JSON list of C-alpha atoms in Angstrom, two decimals:
[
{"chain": "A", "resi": 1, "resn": "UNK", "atom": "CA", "xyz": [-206.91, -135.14, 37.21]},
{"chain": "A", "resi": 2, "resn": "UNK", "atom": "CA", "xyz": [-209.68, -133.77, 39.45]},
{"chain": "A", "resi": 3, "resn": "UNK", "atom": "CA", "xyz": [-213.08, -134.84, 38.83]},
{"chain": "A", "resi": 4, "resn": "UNK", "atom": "CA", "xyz": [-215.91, -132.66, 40.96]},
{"chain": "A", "resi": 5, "resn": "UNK", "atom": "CA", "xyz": [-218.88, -134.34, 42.26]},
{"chain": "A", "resi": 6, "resn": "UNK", "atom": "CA", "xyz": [-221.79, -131.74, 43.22]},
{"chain": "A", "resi": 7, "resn": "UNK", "atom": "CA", "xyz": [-224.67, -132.82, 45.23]},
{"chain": "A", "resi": 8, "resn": "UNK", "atom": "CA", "xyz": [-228.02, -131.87, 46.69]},
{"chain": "A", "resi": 9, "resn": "UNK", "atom": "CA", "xyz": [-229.17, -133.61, 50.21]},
{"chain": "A", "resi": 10, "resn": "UNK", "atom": "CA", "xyz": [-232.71, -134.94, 50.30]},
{"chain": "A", "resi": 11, "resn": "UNK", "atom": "CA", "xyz": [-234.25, -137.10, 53.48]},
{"chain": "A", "resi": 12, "resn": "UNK", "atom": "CA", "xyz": [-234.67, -140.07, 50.93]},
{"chain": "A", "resi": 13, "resn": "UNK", "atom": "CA", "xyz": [-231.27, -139.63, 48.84]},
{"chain": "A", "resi": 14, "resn": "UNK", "atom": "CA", "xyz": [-228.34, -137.64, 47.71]},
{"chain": "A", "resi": 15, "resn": "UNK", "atom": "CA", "xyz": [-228.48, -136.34, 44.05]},
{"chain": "A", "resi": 16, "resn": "UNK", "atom": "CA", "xyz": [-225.45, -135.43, 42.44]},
{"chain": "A", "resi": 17, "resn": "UNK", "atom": "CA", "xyz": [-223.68, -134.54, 39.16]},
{"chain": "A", "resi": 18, "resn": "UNK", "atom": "CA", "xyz": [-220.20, -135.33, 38.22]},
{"chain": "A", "resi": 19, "resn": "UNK", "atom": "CA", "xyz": [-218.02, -132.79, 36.10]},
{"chain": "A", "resi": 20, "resn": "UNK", "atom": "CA", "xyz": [-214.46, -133.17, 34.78]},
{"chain": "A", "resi": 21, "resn": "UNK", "atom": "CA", "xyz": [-213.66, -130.18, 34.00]},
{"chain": "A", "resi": 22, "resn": "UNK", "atom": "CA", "xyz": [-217.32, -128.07, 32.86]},
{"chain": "A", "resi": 23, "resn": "UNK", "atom": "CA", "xyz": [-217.85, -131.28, 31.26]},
{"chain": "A", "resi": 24, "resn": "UNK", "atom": "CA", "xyz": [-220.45, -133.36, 32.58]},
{"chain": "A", "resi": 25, "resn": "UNK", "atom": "CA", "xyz": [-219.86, -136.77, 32.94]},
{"chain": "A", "resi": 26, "resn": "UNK", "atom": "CA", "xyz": [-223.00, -138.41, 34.56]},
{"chain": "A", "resi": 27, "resn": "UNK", "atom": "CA", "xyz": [-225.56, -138.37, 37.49]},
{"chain": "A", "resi": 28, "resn": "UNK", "atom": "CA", "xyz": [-225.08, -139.68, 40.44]},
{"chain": "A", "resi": 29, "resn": "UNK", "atom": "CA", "xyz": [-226.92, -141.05, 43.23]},
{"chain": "A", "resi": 30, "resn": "UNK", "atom": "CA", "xyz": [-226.67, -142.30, 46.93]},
{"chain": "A", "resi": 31, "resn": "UNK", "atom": "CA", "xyz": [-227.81, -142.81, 50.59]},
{"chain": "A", "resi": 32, "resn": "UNK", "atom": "CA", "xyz": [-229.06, -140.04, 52.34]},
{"chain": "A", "resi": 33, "resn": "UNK", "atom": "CA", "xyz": [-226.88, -137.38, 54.13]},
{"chain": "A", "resi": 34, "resn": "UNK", "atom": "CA", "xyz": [-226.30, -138.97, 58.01]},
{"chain": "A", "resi": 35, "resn": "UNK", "atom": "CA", "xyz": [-228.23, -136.81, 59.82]},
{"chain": "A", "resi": 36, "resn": "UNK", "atom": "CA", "xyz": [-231.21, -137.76, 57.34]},
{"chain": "A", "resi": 37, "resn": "UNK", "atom": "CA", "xyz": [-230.25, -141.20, 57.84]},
{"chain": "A", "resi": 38, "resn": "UNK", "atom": "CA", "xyz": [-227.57, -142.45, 60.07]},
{"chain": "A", "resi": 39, "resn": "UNK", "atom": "CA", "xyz": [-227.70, -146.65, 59.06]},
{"chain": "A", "resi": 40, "resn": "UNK", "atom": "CA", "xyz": [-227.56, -145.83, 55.77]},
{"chain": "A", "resi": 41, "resn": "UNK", "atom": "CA", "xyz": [-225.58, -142.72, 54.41]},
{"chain": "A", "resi": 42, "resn": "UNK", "atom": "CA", "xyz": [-223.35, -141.31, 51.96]},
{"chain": "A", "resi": 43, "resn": "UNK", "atom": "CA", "xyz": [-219.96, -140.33, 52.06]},
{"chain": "A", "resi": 44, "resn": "UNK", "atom": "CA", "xyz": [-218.68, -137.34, 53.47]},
{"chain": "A", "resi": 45, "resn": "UNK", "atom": "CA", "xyz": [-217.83, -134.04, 51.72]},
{"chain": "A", "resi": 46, "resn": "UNK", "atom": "CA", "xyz": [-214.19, -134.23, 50.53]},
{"chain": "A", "resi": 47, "resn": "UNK", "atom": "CA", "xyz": [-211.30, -135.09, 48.31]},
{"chain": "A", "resi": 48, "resn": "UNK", "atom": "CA", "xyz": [-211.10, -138.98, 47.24]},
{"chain": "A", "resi": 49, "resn": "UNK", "atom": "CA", "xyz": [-208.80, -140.90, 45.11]},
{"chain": "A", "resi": 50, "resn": "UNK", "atom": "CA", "xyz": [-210.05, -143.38, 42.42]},
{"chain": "A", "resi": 51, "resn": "UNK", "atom": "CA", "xyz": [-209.32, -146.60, 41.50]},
{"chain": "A", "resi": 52, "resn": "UNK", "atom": "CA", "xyz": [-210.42, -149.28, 39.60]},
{"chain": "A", "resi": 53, "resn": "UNK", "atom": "CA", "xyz": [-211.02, -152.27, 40.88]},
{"chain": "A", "resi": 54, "resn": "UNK", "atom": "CA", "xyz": [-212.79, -156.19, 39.90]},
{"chain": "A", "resi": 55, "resn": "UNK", "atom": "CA", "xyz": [-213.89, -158.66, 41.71]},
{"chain": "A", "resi": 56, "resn": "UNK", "atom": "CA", "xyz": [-215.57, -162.20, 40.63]},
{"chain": "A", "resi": 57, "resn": "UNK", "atom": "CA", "xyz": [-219.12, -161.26, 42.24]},
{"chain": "A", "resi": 58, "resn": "UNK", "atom": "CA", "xyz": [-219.75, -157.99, 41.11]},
{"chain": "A", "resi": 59, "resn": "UNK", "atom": "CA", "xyz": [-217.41, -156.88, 38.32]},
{"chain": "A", "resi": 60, "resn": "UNK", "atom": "CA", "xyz": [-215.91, -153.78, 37.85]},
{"chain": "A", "resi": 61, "resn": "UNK", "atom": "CA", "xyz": [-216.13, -151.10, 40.18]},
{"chain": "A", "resi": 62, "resn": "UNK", "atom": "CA", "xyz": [-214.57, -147.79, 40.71]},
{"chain": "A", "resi": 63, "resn": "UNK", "atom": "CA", "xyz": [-213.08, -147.65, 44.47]},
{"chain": "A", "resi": 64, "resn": "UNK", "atom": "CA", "xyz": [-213.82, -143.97, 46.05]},
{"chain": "A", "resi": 65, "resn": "UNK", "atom": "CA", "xyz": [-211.23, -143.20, 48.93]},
{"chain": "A", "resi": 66, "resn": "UNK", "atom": "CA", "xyz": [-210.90, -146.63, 51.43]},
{"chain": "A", "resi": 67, "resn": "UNK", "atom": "CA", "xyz": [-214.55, -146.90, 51.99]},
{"chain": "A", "resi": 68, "resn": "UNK", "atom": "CA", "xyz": [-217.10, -146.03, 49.15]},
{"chain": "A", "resi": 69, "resn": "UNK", "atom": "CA", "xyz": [-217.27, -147.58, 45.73]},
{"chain": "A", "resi": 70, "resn": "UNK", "atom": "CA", "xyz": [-219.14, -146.35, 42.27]},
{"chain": "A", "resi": 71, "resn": "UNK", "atom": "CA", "xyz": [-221.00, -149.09, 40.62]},
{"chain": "A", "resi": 72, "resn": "UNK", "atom": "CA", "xyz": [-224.30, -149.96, 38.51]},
{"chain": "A", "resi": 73, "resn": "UNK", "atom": "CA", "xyz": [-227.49, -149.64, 40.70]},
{"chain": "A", "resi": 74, "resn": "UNK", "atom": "CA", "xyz": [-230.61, -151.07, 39.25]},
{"chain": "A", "resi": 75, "resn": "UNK", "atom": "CA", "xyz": [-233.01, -147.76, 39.10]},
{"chain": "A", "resi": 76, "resn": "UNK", "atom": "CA", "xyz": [-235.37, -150.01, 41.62]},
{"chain": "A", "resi": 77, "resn": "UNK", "atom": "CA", "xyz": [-232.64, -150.33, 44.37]},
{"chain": "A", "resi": 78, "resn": "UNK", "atom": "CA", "xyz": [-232.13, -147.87, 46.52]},
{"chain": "A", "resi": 79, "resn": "UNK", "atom": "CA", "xyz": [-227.83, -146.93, 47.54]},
{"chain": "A", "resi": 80, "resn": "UNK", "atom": "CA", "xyz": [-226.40, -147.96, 50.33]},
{"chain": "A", "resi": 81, "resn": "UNK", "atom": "CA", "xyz": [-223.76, -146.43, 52.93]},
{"chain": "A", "resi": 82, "resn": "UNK", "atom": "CA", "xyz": [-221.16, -145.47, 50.89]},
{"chain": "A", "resi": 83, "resn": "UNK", "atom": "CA", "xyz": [-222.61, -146.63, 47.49]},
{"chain": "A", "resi": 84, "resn": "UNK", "atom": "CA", "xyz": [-222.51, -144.52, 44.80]},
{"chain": "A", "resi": 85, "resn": "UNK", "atom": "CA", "xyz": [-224.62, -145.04, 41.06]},
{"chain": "A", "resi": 86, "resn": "UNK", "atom": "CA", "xyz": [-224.24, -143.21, 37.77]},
{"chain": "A", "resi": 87, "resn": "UNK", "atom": "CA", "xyz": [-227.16, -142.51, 35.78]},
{"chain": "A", "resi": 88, "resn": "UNK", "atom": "CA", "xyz": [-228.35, -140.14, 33.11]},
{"chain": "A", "resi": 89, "resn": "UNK", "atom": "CA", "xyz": [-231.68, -138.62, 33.93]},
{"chain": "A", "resi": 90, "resn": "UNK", "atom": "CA", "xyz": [-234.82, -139.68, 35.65]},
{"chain": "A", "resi": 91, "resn": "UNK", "atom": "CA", "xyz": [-237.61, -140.55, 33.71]},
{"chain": "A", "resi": 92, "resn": "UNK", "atom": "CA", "xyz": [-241.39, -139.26, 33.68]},
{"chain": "A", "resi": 93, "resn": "UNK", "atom": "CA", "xyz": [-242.25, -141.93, 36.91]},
{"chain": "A", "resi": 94, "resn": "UNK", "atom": "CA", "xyz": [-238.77, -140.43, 39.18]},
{"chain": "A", "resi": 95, "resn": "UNK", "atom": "CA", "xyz": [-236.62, -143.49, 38.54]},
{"chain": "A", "resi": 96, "resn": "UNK", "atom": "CA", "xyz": [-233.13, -142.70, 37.39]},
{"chain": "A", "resi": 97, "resn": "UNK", "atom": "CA", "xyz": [-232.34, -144.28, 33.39]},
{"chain": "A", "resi": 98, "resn": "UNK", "atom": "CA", "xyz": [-229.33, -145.89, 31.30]},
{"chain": "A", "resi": 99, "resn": "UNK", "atom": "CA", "xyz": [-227.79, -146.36, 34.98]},
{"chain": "A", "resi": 100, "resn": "UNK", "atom": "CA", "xyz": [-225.59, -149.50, 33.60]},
{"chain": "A", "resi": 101, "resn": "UNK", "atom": "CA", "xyz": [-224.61, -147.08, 30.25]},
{"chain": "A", "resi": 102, "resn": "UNK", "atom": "CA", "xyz": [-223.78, -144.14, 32.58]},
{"chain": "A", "resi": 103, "resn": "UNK", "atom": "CA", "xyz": [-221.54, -146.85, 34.72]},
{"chain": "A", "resi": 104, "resn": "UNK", "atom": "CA", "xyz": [-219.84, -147.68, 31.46]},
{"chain": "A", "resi": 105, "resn": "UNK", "atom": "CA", "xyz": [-219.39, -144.41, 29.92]},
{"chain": "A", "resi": 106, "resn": "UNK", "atom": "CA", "xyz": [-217.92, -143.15, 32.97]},
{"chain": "A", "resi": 107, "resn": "UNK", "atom": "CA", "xyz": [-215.32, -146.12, 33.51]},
{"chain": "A", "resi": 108, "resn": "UNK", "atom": "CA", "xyz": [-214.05, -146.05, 29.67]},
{"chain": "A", "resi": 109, "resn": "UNK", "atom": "CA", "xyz": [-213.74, -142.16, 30.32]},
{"chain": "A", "resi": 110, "resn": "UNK", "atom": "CA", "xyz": [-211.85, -142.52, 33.47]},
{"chain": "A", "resi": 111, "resn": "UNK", "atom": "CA", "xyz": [-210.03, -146.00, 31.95]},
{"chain": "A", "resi": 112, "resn": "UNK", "atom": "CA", "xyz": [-208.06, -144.00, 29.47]},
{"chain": "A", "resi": 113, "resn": "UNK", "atom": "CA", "xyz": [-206.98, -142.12, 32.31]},
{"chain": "A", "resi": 114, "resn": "UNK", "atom": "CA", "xyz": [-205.57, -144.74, 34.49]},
{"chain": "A", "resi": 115, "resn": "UNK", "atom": "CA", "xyz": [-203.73, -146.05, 31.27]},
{"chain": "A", "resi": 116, "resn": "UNK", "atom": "CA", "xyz": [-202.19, -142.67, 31.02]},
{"chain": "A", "resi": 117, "resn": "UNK", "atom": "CA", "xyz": [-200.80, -143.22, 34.50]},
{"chain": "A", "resi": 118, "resn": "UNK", "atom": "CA", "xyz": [-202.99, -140.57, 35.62]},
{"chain": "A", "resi": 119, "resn": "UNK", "atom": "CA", "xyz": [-204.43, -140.15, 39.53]},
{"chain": "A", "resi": 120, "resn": "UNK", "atom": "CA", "xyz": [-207.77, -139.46, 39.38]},
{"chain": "A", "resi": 121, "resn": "UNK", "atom": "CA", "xyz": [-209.51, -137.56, 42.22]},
{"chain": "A", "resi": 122, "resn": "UNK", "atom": "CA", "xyz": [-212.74, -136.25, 42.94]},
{"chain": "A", "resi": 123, "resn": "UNK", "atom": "CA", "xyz": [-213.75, -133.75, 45.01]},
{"chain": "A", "resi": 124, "resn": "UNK", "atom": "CA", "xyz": [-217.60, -134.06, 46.88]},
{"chain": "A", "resi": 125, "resn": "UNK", "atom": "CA", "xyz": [-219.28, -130.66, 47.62]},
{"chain": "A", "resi": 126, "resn": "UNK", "atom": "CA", "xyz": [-222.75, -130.10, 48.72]},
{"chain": "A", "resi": 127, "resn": "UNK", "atom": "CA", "xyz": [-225.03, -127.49, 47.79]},
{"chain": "A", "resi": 128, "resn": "UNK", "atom": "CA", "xyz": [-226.59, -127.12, 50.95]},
{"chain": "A", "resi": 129, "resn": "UNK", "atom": "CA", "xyz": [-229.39, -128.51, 52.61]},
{"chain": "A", "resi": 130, "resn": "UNK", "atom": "CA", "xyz": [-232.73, -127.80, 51.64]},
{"chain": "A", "resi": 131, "resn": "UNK", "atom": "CA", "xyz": [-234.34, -127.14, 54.71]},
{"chain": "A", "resi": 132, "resn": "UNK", "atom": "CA", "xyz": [-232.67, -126.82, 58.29]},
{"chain": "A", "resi": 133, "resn": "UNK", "atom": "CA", "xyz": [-232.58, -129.90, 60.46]},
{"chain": "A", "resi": 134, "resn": "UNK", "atom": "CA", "xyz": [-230.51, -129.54, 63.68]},
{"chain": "A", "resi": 135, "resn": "UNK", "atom": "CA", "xyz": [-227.96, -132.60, 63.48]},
{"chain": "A", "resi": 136, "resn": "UNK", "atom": "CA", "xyz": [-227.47, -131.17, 59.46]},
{"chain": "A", "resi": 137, "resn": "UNK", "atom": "CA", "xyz": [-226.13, -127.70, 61.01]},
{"chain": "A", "resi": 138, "resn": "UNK", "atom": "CA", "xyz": [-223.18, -127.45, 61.56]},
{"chain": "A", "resi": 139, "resn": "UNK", "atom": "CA", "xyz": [-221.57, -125.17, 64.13]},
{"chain": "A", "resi": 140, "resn": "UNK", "atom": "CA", "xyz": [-220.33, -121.57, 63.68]},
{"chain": "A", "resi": 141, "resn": "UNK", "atom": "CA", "xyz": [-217.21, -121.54, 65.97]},
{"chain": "A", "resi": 142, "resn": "UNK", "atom": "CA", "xyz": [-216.36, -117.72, 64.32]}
]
């Protein structure tokens, strides 16, 4: 099962929605895209595998390729490299909502997956960058 996350670069975060299928699934937010930001960034553009995954200190998680994980983000904290967190909308003040529902809804969805035996995968496109910066271009070699 694919899953397609599509995102929109801003200099303070990336903004993202997360389809299976035309469904939509949740919101998503991270770090900046690198050239906004190059300590603290989100992943690249590609095709990831994911996996559940627990640990003592944090919980459940949702592991994104090697590197990246999903998880609940307070709506205060900002993302960091390779941190990714659901929510449902922003409210009136900017500050994304029901991030810890999102979170949930999203692992039971892809839980009944994994039990299935299923590989998930999800597949990170951008919709371009709003304005031109010159480390965000990338080169034509055509």
């Amino acid at each position: 099962m694919r899953l397609l996350l599509k995102r929109r670069y801003t200099p303070r975060q990336t903004l993202g929605r997360l389809y299976l299928g035309s469904r939509l699934l949740c919101c998503i937010r991270e770090a900046p895209k690198s050239c906004y930001s190059p300590h603290r960034h989100c992943i690249d553009e590609g095709v990831y595998e994911l996996e559940p995954r627990h640990t003592e200190d944090r919980g459940w998680e949702i592991r994104v390729g090697e590197n990246a994980i999903i998880r609940h983000i307070q709506p205060d904290h900002l993302p960091d490299t390779a941190e990714m967190g659901p929510f449902t909308e922003f409210n009136a003040d900017g500050k994304p909502t029901f991030t810890r529902l999102a979170f949930q809804k999203l692992l039971e969805e892809l839980g009944e997956l994994w039990e299935r035996g299923e590989v998930v995968e999800m597949q990170v496109v951008g919709m371009g960058i709003p304005y031109s910066i010159e480390p965000c271009q990338i080169p034509n070699f055509s």
